mmCIF file with all atom_site columns, C-alpha atoms in Angstrom:
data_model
loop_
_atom_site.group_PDB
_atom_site.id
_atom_site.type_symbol
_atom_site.label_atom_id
_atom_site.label_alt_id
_atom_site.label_comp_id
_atom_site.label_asym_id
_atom_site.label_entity_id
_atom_site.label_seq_id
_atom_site.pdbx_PDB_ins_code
_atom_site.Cartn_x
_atom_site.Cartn_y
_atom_site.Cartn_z
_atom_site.occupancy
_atom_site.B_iso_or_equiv
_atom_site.pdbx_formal_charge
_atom_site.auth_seq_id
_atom_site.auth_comp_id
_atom_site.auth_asym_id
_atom_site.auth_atom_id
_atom_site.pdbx_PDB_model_num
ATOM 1   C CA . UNK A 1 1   ? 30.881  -25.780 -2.130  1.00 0.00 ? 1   UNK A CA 1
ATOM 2   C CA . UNK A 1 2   ? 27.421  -25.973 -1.411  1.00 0.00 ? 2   UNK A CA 1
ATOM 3   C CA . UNK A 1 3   ? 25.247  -23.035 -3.637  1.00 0.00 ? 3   UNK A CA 1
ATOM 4   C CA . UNK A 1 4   ? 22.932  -21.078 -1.477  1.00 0.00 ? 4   UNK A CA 1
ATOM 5   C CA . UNK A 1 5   ? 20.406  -18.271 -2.521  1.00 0.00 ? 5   UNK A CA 1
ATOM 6   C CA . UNK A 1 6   ? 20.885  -14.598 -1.675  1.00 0.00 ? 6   UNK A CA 1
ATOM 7   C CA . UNK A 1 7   ? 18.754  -12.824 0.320   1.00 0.00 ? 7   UNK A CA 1
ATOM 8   C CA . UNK A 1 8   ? 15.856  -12.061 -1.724  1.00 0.00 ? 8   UNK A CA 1
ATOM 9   C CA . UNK A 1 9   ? 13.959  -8.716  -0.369  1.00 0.00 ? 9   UNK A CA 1
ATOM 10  C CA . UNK A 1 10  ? 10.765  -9.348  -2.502  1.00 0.00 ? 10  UNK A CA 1
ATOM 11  C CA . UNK A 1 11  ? 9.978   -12.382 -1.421  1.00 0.00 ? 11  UNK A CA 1
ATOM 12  C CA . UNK A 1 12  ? 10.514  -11.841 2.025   1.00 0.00 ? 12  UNK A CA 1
ATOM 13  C CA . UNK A 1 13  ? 8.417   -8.610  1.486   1.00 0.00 ? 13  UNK A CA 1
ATOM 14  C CA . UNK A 1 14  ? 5.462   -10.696 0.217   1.00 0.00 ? 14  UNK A CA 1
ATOM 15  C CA . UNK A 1 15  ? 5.449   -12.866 3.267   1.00 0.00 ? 15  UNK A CA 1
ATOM 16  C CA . UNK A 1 16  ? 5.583   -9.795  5.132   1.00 0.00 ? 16  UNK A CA 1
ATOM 17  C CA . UNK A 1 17  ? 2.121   -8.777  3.111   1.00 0.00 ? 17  UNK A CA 1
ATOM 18  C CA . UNK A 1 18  ? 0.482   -12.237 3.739   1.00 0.00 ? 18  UNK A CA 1
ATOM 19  C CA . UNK A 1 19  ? 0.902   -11.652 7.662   1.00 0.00 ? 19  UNK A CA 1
ATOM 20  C CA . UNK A 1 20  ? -0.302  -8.124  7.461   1.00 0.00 ? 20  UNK A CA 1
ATOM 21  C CA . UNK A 1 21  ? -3.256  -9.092  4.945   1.00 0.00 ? 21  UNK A CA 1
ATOM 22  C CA . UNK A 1 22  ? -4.206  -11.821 7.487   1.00 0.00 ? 22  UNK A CA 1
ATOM 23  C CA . UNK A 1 23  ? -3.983  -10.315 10.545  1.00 0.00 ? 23  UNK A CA 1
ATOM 24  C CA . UNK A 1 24  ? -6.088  -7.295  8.392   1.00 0.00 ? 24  UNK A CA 1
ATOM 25  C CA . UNK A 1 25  ? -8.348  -9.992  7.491   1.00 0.00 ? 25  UNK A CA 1
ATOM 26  C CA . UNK A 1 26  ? -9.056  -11.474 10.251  1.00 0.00 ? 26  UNK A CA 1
ATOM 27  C CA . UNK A 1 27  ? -10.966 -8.204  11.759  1.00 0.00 ? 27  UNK A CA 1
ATOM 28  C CA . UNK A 1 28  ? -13.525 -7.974  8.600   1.00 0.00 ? 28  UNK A CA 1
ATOM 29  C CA . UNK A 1 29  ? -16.208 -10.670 10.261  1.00 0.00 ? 29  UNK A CA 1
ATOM 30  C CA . UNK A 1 30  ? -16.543 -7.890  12.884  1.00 0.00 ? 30  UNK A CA 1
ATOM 31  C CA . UNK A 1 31  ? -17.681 -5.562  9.877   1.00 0.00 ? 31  UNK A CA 1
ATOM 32  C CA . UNK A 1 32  ? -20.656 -7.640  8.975   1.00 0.00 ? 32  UNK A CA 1
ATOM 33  C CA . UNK A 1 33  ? -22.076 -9.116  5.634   1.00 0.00 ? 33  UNK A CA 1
ATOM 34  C CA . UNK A 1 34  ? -20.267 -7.732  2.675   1.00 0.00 ? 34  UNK A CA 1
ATOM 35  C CA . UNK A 1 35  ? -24.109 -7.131  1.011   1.00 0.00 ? 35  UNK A CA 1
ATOM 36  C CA . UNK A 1 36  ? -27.091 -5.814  3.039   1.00 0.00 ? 36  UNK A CA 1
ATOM 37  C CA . UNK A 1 37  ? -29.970 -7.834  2.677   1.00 0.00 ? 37  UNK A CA 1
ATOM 38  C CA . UNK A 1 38  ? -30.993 -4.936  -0.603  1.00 0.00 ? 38  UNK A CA 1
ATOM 39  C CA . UNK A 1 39  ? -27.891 -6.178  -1.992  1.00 0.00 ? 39  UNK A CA 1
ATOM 40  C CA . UNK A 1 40  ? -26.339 -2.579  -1.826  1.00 0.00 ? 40  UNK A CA 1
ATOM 41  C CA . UNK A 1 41  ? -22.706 -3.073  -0.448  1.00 0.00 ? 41  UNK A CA 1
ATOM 42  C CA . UNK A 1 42  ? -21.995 -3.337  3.538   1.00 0.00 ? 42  UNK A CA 1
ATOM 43  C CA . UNK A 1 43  ? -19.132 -2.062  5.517   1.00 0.00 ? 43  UNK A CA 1
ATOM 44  C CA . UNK A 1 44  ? -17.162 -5.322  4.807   1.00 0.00 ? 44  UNK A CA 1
ATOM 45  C CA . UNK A 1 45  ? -17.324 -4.827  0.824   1.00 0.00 ? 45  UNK A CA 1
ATOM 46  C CA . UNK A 1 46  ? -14.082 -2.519  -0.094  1.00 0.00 ? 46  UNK A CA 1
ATOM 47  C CA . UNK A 1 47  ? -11.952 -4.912  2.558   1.00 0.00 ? 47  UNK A CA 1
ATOM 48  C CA . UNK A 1 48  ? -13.020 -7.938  1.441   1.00 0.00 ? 48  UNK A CA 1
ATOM 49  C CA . UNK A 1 49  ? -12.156 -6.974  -2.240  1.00 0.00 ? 49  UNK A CA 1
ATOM 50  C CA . UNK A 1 50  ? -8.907  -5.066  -0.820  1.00 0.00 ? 50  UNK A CA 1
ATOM 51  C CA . UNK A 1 51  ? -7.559  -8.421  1.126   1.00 0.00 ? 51  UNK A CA 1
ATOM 52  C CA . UNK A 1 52  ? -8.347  -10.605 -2.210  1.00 0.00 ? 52  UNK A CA 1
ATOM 53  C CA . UNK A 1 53  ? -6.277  -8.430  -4.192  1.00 0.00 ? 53  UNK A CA 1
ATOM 54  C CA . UNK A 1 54  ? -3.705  -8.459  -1.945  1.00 0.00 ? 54  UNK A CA 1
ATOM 55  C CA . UNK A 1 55  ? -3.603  -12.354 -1.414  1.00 0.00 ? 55  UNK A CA 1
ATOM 56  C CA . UNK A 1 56  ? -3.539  -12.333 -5.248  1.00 0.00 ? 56  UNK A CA 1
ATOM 57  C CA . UNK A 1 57  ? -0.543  -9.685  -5.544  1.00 0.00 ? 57  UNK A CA 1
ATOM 58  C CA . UNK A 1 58  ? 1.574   -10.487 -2.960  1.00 0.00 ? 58  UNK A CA 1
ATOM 59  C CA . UNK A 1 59  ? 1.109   -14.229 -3.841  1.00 0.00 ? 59  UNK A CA 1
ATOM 60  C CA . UNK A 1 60  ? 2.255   -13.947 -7.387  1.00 0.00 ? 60  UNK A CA 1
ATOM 61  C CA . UNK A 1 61  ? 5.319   -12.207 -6.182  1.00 0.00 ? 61  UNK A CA 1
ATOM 62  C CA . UNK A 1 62  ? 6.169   -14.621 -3.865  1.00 0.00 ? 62  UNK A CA 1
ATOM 63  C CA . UNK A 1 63  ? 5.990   -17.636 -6.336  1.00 0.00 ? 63  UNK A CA 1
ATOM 64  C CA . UNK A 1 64  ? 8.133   -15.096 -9.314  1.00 0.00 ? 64  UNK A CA 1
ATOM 65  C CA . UNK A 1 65  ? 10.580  -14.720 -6.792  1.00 0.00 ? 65  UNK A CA 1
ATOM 66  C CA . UNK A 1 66  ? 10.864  -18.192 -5.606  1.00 0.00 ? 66  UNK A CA 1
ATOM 67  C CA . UNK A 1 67  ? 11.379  -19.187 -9.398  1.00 0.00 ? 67  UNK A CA 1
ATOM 68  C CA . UNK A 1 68  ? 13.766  -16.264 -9.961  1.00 0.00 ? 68  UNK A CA 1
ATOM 69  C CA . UNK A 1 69  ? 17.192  -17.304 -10.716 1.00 0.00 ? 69  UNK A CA 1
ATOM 70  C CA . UNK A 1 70  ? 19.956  -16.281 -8.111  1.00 0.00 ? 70  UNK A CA 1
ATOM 71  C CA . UNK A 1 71  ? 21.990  -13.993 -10.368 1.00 0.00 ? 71  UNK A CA 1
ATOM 72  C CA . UNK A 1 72  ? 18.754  -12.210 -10.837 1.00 0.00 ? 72  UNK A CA 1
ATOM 73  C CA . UNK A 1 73  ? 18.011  -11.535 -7.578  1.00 0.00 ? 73  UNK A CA 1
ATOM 74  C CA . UNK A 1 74  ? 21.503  -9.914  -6.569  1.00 0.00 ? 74  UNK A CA 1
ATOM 75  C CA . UNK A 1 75  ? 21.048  -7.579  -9.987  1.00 0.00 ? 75  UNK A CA 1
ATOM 76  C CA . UNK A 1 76  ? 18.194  -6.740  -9.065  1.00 0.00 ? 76  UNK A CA 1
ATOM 77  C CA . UNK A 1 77  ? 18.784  -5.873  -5.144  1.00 0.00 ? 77  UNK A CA 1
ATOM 78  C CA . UNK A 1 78  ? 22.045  -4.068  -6.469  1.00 0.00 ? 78  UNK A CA 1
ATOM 79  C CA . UNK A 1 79  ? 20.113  -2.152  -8.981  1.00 0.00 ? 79  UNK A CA 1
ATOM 80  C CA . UNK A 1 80  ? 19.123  1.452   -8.022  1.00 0.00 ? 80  UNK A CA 1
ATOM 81  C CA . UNK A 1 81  ? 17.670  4.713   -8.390  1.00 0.00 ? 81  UNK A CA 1
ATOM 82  C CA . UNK A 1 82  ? 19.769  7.648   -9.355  1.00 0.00 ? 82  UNK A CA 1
ATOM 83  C CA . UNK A 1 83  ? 17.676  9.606   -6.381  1.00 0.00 ? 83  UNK A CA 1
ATOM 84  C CA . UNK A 1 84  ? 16.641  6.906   -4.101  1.00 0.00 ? 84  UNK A CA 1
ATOM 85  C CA . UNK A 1 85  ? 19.646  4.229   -3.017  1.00 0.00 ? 85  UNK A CA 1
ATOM 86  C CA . UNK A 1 86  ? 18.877  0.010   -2.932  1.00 0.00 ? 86  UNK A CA 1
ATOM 87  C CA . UNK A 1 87  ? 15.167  1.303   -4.015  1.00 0.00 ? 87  UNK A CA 1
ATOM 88  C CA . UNK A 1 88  ? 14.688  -2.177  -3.850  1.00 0.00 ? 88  UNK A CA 1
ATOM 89  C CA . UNK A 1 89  ? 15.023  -2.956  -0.315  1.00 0.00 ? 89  UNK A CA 1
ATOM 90  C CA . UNK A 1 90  ? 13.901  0.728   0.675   1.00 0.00 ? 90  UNK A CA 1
ATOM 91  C CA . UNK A 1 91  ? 10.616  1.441   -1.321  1.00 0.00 ? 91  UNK A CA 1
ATOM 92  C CA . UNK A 1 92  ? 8.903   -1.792  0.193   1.00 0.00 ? 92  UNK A CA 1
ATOM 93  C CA . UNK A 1 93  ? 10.097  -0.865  4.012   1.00 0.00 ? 93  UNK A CA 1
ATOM 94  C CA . UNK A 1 94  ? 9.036   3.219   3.276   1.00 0.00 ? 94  UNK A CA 1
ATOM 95  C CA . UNK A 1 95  ? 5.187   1.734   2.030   1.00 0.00 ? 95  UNK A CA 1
ATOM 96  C CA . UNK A 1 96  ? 4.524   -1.190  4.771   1.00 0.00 ? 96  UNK A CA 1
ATOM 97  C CA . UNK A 1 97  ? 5.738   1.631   7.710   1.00 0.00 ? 97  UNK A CA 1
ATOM 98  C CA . UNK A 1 98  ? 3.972   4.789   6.032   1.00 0.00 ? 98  UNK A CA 1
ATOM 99  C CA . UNK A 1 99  ? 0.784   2.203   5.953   1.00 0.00 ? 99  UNK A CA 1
ATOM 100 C CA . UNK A 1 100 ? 1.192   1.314   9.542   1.00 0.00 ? 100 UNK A CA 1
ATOM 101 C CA . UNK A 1 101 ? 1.140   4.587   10.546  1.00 0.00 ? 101 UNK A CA 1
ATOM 102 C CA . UNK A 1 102 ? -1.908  5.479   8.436   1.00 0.00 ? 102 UNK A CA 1
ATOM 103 C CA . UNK A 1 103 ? -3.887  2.511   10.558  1.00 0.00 ? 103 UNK A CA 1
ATOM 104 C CA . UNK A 1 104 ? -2.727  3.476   13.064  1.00 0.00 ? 104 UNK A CA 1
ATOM 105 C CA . UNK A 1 105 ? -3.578  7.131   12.432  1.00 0.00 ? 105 UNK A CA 1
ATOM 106 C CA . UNK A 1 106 ? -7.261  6.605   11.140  1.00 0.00 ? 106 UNK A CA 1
ATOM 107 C CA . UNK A 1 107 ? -9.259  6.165   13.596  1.00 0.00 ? 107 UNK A CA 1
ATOM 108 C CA . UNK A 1 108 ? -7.784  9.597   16.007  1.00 0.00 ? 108 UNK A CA 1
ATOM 109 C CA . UNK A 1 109 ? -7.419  11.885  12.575  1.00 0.00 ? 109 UNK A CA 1
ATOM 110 C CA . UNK A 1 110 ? -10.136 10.800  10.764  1.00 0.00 ? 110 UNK A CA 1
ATOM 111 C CA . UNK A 1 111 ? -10.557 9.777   7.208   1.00 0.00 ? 111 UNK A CA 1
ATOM 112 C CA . UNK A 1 112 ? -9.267  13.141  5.336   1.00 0.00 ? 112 UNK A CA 1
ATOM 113 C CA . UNK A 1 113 ? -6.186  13.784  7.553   1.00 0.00 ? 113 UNK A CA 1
ATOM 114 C CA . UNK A 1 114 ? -5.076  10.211  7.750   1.00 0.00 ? 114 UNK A CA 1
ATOM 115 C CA . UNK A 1 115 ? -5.391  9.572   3.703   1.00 0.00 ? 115 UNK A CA 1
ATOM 116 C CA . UNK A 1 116 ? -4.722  13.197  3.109   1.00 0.00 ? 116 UNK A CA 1
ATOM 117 C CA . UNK A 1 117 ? -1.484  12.801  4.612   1.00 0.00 ? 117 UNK A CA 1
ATOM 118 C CA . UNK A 1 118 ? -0.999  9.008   3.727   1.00 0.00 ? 118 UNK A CA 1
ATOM 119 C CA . UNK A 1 119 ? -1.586  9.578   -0.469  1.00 0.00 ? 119 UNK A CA 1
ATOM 120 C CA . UNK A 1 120 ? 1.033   12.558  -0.023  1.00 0.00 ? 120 UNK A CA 1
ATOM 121 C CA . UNK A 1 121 ? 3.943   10.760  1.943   1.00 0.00 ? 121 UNK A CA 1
ATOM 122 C CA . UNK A 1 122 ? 3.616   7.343   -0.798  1.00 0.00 ? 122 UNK A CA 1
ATOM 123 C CA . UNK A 1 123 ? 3.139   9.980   -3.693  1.00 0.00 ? 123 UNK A CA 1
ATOM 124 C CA . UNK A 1 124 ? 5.988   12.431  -2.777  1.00 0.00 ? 124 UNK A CA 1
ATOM 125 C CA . UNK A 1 125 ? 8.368   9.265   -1.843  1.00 0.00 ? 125 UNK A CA 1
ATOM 126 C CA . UNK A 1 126 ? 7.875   7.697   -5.088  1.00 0.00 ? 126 UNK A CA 1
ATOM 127 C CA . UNK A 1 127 ? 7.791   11.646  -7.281  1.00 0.00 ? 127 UNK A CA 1
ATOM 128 C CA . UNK A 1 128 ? 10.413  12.355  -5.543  1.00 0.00 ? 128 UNK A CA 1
ATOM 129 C CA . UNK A 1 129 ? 12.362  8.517   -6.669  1.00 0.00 ? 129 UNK A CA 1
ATOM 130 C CA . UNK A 1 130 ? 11.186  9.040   -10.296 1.00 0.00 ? 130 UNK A CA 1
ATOM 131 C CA . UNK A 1 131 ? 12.015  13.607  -11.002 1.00 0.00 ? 131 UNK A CA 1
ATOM 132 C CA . UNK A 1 132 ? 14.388  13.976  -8.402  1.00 0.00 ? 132 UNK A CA 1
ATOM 133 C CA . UNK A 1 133 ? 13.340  16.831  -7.871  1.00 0.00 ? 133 UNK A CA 1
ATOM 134 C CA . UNK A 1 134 ? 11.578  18.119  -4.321  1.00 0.00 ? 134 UNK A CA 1
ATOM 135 C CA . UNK A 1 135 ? 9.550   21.452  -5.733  1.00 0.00 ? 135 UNK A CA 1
ATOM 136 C CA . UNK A 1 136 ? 8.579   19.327  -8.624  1.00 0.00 ? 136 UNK A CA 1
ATOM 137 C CA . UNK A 1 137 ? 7.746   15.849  -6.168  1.00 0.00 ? 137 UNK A CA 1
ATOM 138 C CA . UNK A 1 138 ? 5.736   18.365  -3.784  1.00 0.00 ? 138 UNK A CA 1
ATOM 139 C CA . UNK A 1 139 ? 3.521   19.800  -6.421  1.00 0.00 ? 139 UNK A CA 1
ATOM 140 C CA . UNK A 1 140 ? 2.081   16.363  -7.855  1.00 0.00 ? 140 UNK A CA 1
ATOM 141 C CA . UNK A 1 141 ? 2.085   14.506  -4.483  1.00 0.00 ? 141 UNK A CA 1
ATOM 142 C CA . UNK A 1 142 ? -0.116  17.326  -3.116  1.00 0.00 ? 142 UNK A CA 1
ATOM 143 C CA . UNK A 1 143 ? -2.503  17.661  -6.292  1.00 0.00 ? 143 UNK A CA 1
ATOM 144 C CA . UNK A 1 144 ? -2.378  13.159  -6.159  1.00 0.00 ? 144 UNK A CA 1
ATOM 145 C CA . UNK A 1 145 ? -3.006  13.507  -2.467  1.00 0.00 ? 145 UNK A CA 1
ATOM 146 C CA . UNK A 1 146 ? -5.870  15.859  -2.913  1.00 0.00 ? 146 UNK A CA 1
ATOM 147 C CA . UNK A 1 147 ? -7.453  14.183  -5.583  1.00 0.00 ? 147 UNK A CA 1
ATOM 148 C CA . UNK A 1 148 ? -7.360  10.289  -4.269  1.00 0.00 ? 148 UNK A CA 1
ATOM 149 C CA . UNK A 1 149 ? -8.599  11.589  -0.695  1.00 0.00 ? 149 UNK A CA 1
ATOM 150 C CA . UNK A 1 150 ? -11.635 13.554  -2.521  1.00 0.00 ? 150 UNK A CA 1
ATOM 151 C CA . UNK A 1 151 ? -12.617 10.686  -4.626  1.00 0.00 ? 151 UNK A CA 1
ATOM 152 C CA . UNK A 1 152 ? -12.302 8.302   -1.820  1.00 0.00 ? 152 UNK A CA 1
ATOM 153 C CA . UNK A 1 153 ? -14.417 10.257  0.520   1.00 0.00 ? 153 UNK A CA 1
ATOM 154 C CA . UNK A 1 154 ? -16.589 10.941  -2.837  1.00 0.00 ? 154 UNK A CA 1
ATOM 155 C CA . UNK A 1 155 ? -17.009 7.078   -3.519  1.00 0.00 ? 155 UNK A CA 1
ATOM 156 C CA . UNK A 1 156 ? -17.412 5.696   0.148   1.00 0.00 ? 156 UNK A CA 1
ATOM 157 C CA . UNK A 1 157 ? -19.877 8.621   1.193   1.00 0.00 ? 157 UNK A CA 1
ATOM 158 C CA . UNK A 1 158 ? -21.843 9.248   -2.235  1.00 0.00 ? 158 UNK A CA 1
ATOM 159 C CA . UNK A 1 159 ? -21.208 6.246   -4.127  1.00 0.00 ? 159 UNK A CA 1
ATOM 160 C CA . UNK A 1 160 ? -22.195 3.612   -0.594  1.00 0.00 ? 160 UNK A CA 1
ATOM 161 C CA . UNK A 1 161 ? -23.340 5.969   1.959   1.00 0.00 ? 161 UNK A CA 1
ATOM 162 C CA . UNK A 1 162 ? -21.072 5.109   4.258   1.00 0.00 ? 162 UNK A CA 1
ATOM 163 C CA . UNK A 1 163 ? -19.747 7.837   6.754   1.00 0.00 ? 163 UNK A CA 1
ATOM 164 C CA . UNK A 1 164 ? -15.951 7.606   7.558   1.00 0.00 ? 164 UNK A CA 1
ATOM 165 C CA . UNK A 1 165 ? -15.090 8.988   10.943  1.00 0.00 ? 165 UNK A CA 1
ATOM 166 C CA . UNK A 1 166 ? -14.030 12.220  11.481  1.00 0.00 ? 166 UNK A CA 1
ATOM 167 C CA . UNK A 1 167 ? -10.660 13.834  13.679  1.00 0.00 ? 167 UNK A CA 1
ATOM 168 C CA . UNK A 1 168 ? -11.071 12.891  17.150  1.00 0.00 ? 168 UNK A CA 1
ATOM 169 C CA . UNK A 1 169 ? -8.062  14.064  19.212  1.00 0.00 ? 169 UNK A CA 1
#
């Protein structure tokens, strides 16, 4: 009997990345030069470094996984979370569609309703997966949500002087 591979979630979710990251990619020459000619960072800067790390990441999971040994891989899909079931397969699908909806959201709710709302849904998701418990998962995803979309706006407008857009309904 011939031995085949299971289905292997990560790696399939890394490919899934490398599309994305592309097709994310391919928009930053519309952006301009990642330094002005001061050499003070442009508006292609934070996307250019956020689609190397990506490549990087999702690259490195892809070749672990493609080494991984097949036993590992059903362990590993079988494992769980004693709050979240096949966290495996689920905590990939709950990031890639809450980050689609956050591009899609940006640019008609603005830069501190989109993240605002973004940093709380991935924060209380993964609180939630780790206490278990929803008062507990609600309190530090809105304080995490609070903070990261501060400092963003804090680091893009202060730090760069870059404007992000505002809610345009």
């Amino acid at each position: 009997m011939p031995h085949t591979k299971p289905f292997n979630s990560h790696a399939i979710f890394a490919l899934v990345l490398l599309v994305l990251n592309t097709v994310y990619a391919s928009q930053i020459p519309e952006l301009g030069m990642p330094f002005g000619r001061g050499g003070e960072p442009g508006a292609a800067f934070l996307p250019v470094i956020l689609c190397g790390f990506v490549y990087i990441a999702a690259l490195r999971i892809l070749f672990m996984e493609m080494r991984r040994a097949p036993d590992e891989v059903v362990t590993e899909l079988d494992a769980g979370s004693p709050h979240v079931r096949r966290i495996g397969l689920v905590g990939p699908l709950v990031v890639v569609a809450l980050t689609v909806v956050f591009v899609a959201a940006f640019p008609y709710a603005g830069y501190a309703v989109s993240a605002g709302v973004y940093t709380f849904a991935i924060a209380l998701y993964f609180n939630y997966e780790e206490l278990g418990r929803w008062g507990r998962a609600l309190i530090y995803s809105a304080l995490t949500a609070a903070a990261i979309t501060v400092f963003g706006w804090l680091f893009f407008v202060r730090l760069f002087d870059l404007f992000l857009p505002g809610w345009s309904f």
